[in-house]
mmCIF file of C-alpha atoms in Angstrom:
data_model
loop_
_atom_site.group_PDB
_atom_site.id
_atom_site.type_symbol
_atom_site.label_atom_id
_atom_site.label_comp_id
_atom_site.label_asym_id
_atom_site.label_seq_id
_atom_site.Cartn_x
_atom_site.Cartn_y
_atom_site.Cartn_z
ATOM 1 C CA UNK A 1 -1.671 -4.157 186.437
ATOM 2 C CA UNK A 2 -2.473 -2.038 183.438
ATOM 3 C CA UNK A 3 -1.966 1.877 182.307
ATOM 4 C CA UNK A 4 -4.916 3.402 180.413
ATOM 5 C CA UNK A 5 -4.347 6.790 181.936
ATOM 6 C CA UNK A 6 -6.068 9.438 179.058
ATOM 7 C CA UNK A 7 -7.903 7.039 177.149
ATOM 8 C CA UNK A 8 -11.409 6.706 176.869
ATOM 9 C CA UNK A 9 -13.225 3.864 176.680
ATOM 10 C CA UNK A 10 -17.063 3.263 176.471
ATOM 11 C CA UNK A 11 -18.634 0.798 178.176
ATOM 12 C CA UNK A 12 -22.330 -0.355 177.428
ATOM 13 C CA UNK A 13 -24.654 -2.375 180.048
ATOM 14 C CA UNK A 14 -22.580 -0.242 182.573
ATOM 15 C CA UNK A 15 -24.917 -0.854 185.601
ATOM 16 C CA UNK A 16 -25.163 -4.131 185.369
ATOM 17 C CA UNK A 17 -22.967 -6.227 187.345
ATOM 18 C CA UNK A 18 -19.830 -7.028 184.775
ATOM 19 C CA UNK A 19 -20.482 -3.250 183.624
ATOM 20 C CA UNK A 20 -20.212 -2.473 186.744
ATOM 21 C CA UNK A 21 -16.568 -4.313 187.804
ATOM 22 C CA UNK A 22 -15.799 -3.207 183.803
ATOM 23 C CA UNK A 23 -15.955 0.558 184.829
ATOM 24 C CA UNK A 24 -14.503 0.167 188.180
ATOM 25 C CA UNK A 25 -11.422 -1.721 186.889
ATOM 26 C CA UNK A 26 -11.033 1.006 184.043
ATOM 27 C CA UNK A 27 -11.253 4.502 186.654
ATOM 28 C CA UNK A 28 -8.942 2.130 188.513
ATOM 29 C CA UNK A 29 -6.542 1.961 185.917
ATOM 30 C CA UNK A 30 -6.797 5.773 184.633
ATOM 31 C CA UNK A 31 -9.494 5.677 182.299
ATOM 32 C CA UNK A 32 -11.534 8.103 181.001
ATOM 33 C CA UNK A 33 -14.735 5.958 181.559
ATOM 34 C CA UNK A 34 -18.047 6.745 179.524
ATOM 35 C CA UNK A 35 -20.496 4.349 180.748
ATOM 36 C CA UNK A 36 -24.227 3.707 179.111
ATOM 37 C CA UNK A 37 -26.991 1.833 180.026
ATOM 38 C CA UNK A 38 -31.007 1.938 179.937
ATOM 39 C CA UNK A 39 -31.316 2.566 183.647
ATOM 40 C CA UNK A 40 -31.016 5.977 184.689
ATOM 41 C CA UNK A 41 -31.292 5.963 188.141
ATOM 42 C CA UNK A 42 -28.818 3.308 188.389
ATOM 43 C CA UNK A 43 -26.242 4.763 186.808
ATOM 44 C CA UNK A 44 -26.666 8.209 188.706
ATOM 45 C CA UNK A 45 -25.842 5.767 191.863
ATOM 46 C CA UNK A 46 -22.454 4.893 190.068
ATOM 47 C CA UNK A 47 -19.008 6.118 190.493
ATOM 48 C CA UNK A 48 -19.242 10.439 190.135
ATOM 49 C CA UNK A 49 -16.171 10.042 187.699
ATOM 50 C CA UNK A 50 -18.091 8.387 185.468
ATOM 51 C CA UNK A 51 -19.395 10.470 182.217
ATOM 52 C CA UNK A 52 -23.211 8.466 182.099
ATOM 53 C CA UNK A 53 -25.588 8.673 179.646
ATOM 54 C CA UNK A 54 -29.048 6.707 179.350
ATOM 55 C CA UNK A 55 -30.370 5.288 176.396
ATOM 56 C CA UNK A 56 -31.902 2.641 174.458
ATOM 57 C CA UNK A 57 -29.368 0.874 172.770
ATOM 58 C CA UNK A 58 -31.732 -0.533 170.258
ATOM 59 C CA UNK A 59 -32.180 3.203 169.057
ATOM 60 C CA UNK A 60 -29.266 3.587 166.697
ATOM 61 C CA UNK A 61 -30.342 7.526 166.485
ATOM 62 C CA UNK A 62 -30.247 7.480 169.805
ATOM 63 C CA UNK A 63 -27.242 5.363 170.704
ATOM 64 C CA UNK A 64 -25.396 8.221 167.873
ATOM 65 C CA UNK A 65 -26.591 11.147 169.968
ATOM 66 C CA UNK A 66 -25.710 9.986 173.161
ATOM 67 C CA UNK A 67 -22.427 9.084 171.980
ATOM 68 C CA UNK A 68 -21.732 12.307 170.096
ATOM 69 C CA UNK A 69 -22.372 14.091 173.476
ATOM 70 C CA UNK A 70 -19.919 11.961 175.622
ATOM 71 C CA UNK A 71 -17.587 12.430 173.381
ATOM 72 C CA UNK A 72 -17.892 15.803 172.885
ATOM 73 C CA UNK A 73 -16.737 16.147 176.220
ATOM 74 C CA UNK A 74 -14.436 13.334 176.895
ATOM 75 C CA UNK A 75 -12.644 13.222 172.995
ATOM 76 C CA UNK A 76 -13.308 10.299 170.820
ATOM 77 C CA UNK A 77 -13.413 6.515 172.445
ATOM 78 C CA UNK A 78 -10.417 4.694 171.830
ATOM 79 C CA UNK A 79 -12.128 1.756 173.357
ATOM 80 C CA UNK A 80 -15.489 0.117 173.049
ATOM 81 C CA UNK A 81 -16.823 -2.507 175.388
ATOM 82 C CA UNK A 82 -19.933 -3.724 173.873
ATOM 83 C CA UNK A 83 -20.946 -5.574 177.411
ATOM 84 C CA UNK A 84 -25.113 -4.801 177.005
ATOM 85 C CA UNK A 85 -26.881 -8.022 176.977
ATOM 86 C CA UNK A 86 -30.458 -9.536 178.386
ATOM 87 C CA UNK A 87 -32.107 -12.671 177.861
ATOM 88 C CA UNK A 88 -35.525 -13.324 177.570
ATOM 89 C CA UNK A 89 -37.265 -16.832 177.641
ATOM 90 C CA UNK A 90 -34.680 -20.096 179.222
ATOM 91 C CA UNK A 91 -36.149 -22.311 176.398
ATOM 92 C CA UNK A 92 -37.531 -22.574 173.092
ATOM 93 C CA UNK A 93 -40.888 -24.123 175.125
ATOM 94 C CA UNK A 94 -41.260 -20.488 176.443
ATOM 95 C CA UNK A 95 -39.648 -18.356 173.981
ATOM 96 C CA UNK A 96 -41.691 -16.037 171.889
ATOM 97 C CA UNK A 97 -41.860 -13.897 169.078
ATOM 98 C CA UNK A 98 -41.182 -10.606 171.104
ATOM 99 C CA UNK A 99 -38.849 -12.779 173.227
ATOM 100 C CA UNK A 100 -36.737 -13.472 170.073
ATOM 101 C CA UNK A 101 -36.863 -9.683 168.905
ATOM 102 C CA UNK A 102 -36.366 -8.753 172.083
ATOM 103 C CA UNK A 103 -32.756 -10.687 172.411
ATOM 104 C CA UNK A 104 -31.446 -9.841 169.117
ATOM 105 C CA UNK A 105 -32.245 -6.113 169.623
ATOM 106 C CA UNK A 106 -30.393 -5.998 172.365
ATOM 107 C CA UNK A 107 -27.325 -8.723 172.334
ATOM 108 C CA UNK A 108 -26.813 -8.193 168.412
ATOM 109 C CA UNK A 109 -27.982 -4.880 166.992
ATOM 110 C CA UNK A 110 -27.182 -2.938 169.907
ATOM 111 C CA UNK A 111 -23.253 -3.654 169.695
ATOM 112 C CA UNK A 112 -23.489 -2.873 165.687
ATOM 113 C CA UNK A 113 -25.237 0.700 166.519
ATOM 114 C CA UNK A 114 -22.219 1.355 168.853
ATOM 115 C CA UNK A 115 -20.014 0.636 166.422
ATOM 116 C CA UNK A 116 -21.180 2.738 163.918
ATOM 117 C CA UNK A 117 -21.445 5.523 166.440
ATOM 118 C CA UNK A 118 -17.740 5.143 167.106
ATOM 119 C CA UNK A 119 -16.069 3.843 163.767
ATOM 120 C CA UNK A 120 -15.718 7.246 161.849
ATOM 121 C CA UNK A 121 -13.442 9.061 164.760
ATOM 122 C CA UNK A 122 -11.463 5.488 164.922
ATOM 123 C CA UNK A 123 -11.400 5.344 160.921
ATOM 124 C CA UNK A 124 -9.818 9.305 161.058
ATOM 125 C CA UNK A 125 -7.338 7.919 163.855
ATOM 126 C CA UNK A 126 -6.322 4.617 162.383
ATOM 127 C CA UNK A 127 -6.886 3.264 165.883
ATOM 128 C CA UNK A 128 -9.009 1.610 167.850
ATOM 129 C CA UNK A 129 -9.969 -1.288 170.167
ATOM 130 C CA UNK A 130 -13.672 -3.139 170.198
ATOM 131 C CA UNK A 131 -14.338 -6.182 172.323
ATOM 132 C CA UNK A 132 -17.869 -7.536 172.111
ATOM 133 C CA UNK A 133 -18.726 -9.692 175.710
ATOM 134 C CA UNK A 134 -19.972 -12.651 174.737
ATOM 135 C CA UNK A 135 -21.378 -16.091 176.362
ATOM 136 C CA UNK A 136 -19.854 -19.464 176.111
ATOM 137 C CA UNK A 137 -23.758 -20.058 175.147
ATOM 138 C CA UNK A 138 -22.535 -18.656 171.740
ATOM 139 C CA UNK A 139 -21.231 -22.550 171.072
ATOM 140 C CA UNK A 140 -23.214 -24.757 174.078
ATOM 141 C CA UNK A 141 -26.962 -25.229 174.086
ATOM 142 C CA UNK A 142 -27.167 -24.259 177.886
ATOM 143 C CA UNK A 143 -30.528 -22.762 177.898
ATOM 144 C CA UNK A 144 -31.622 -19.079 176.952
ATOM 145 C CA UNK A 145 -31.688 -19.736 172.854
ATOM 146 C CA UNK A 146 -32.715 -16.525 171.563
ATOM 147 C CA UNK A 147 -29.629 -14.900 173.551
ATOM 148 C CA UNK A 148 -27.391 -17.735 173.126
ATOM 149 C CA UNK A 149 -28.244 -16.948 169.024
ATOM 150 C CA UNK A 150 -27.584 -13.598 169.509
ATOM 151 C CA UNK A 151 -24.616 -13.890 170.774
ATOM 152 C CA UNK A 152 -23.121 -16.380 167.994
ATOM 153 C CA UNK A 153 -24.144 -13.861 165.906
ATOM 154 C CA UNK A 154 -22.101 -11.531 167.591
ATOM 155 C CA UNK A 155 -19.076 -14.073 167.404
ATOM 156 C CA UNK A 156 -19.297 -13.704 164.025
ATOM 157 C CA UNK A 157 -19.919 -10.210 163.671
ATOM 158 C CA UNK A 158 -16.642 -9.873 165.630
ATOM 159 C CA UNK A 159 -14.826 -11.676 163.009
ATOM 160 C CA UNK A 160 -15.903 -9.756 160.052
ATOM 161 C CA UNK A 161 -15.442 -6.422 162.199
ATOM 162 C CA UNK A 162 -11.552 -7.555 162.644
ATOM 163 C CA UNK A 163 -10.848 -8.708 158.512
ATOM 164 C CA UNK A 164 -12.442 -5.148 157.002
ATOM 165 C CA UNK A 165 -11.190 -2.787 159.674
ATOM 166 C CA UNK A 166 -7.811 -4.398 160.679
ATOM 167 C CA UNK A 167 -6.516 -2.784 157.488
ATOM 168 C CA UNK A 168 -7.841 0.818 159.009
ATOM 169 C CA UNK A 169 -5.946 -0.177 162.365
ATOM 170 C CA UNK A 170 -8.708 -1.206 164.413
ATOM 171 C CA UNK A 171 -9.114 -4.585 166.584
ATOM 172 C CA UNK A 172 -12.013 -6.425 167.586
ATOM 173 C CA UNK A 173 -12.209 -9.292 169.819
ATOM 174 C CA UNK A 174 -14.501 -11.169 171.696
ATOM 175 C CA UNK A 175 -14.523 -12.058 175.497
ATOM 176 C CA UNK A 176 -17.037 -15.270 176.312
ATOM 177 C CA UNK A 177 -18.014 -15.442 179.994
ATOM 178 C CA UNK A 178 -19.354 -18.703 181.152
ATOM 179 C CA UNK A 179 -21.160 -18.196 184.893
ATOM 180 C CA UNK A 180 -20.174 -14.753 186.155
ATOM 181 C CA UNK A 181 -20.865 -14.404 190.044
ATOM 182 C CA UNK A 182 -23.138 -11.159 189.982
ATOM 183 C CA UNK A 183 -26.389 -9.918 191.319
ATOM 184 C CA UNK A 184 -28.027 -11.876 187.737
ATOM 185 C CA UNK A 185 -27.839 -15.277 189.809
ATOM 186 C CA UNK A 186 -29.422 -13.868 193.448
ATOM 187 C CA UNK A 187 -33.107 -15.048 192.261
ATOM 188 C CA UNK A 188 -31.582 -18.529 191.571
ATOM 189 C CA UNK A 189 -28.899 -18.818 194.297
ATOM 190 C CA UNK A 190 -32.655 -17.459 196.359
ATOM 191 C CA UNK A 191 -34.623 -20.432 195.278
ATOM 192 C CA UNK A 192 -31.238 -23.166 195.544
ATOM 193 C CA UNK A 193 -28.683 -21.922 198.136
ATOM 194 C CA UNK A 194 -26.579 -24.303 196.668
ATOM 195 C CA UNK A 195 -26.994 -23.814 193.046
ATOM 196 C CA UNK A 196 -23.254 -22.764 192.937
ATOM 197 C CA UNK A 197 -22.095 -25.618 194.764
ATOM 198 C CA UNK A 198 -23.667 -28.180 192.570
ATOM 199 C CA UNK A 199 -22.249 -26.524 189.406
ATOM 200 C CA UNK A 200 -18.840 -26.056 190.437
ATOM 201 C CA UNK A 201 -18.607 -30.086 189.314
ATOM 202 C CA UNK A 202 -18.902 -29.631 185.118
ATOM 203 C CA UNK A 203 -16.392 -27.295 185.544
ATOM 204 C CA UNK A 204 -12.612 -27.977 185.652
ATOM 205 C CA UNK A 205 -11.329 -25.246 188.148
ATOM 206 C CA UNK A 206 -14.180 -26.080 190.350
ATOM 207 C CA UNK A 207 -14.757 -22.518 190.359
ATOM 208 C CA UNK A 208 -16.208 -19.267 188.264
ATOM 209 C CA UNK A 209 -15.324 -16.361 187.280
ATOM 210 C CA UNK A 210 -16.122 -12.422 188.674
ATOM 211 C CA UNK A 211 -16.734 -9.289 187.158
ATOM 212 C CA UNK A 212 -12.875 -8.424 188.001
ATOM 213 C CA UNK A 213 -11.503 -11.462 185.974
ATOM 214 C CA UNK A 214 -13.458 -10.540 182.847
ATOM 215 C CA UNK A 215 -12.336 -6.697 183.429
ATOM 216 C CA UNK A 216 -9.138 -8.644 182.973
ATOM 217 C CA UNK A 217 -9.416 -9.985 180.148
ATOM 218 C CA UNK A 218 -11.020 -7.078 178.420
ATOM 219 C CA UNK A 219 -8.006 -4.972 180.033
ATOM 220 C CA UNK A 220 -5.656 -7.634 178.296
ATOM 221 C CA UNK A 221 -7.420 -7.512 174.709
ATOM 222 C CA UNK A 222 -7.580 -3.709 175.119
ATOM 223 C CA UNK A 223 -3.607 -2.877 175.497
ATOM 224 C CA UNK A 224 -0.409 -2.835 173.558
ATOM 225 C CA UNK A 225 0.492 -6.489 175.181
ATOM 226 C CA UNK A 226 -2.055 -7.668 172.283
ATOM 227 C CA UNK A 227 -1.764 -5.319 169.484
ATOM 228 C CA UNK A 228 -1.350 -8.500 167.162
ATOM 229 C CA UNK A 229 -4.433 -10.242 168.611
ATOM 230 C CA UNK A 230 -7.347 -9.579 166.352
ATOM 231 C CA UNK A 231 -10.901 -11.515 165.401
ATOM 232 C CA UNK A 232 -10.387 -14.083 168.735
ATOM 233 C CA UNK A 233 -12.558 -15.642 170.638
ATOM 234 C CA UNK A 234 -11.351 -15.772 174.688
ATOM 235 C CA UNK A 235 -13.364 -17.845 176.615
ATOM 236 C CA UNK A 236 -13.243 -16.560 180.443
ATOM 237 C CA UNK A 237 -15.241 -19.891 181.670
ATOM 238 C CA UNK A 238 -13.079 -21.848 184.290
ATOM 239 C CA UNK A 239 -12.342 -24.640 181.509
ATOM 240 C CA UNK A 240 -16.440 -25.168 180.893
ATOM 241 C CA UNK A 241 -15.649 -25.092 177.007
ATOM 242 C CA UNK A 242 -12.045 -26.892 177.288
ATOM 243 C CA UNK A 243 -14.225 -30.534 178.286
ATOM 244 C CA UNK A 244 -16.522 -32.256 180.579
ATOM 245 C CA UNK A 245 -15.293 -33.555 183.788
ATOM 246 C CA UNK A 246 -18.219 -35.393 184.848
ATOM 247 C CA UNK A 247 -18.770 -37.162 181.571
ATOM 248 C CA UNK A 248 -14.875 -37.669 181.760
ATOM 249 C CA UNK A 249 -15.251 -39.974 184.370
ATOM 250 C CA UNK A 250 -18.232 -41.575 183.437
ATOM 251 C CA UNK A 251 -16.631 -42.705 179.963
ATOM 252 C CA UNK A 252 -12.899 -43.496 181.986
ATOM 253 C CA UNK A 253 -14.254 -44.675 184.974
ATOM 254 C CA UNK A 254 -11.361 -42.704 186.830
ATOM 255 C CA UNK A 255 -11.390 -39.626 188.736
ATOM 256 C CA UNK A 256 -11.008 -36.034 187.009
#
């Protein structure tokens, strides 16, 4: 589906599960795959062609060294794939303080460190791709407020990383997931079997999205076949974002 054969592209949150289908898609596709996360010993169990490194992301010293190494090796990234993300508290009942640091360290001010870890080589280049994963949270209260701030913040962050760095040939865009089938959801699908099958109503294709369809996208945003596609939001959702179906039909009284 897509050539990347001798880039390299750095992907953060890496052993998570959208990291995860993010670096498999990318070796699968030719790329020179750096992959970072907090977790050590999972990303030891990854793929052996991946060039791993674990760190704190919240360490900007530390997300520059750890960067500086990979690439040492591997040559500068051509792509960054700011994918790391957490969330704390569900609502602002529970949410506190640290929860609010917490979620802002790591959806926000990790993906800024990365950048400015990356941004000189792609400055001396005049080249580069970032995307920044997202949430359709970013524009939905849907629980998880400290992330789903974060991440807004990270909409806009987007934005202003496209308008000053287009000029220097660099792209940023943003990919917004709404519910991603991964391993995040096996303590809910645990205590409701059929969580999945009573959400599949609010959303218009009935069905949602894997770690392969937002490697997709990302692959899309990445490549030549958008090299005039800069400072977007794509929402990879099933249609949550494009309207309500169940308050469709409520208001219509017809089917939808």
């Amino acid at each position: 589906m897509f050539d990347f054969s001798g880039k390299v592209i750095l992907i953060t949150g890496a052993a998570g599960g959208i990291g995860r289908g993010l670096c498999e898609a990318f070796l699968g596709w030719g790329a020179i795959v750096l992959a970072l996360d907090r977790d050590d010993a999972a990303l030891a169990g990854m793929d052996a062609r991946l060039k791993t490194a674990a760190v704190d992301l919240t360490d900007l010293a530390a997300v520059k060294a750890a960067i500086d190494g990979l690439a040492a090796i591997s040559g500068p990234v051509d792509i960054l794939v700011n994918n790391a993300g957490a969330a704390a508290a569900t609502a602002l009942a529970t949410l506190k303080p640290e929860d609010w640091a917490h979620d802002l360290a790591i959806n926000l001010s990790a993906a800024y460190h990365c950048v400015e870890a990356v941004k000189t080589a792609m400055f001396a280049r005049k080249s580069g791709v970032i995307i920044n994963i997202g949430t359709v949270n970013a524009s939905l209260a849907l629980g998880h407020p400290a992330y789903s701030a974060a991440k807004a913040g990270l909409v806009s962050y987007t934005k202003a990383l496209a308008v000053e760095y287009g000029p220097l040939g660099i792209r940023a865009n943003l990919v917004a997931p709404g519910t991603v089938k991964t391993q995040a959801w096996a303590e809910r699908a645990a205590k409701k079997p059929e969580v999945f099958d009573d959400l599949k109503k609010w959303y218009p294709l009935r069905d949602f999205a894997d770690p392969q369809d937002i490697a997709n996208a990302v692959a899309f945003l990445s490549s030549d076949l958008s090299r005039m596609i800069t400072g977007v939001v794509l929402p990879v959702d099933a249609g949550l974002t494009a309207g309500n179906p169940v308050l469709a039909a409520e208001l219509t009284l017809e089917s939808f």
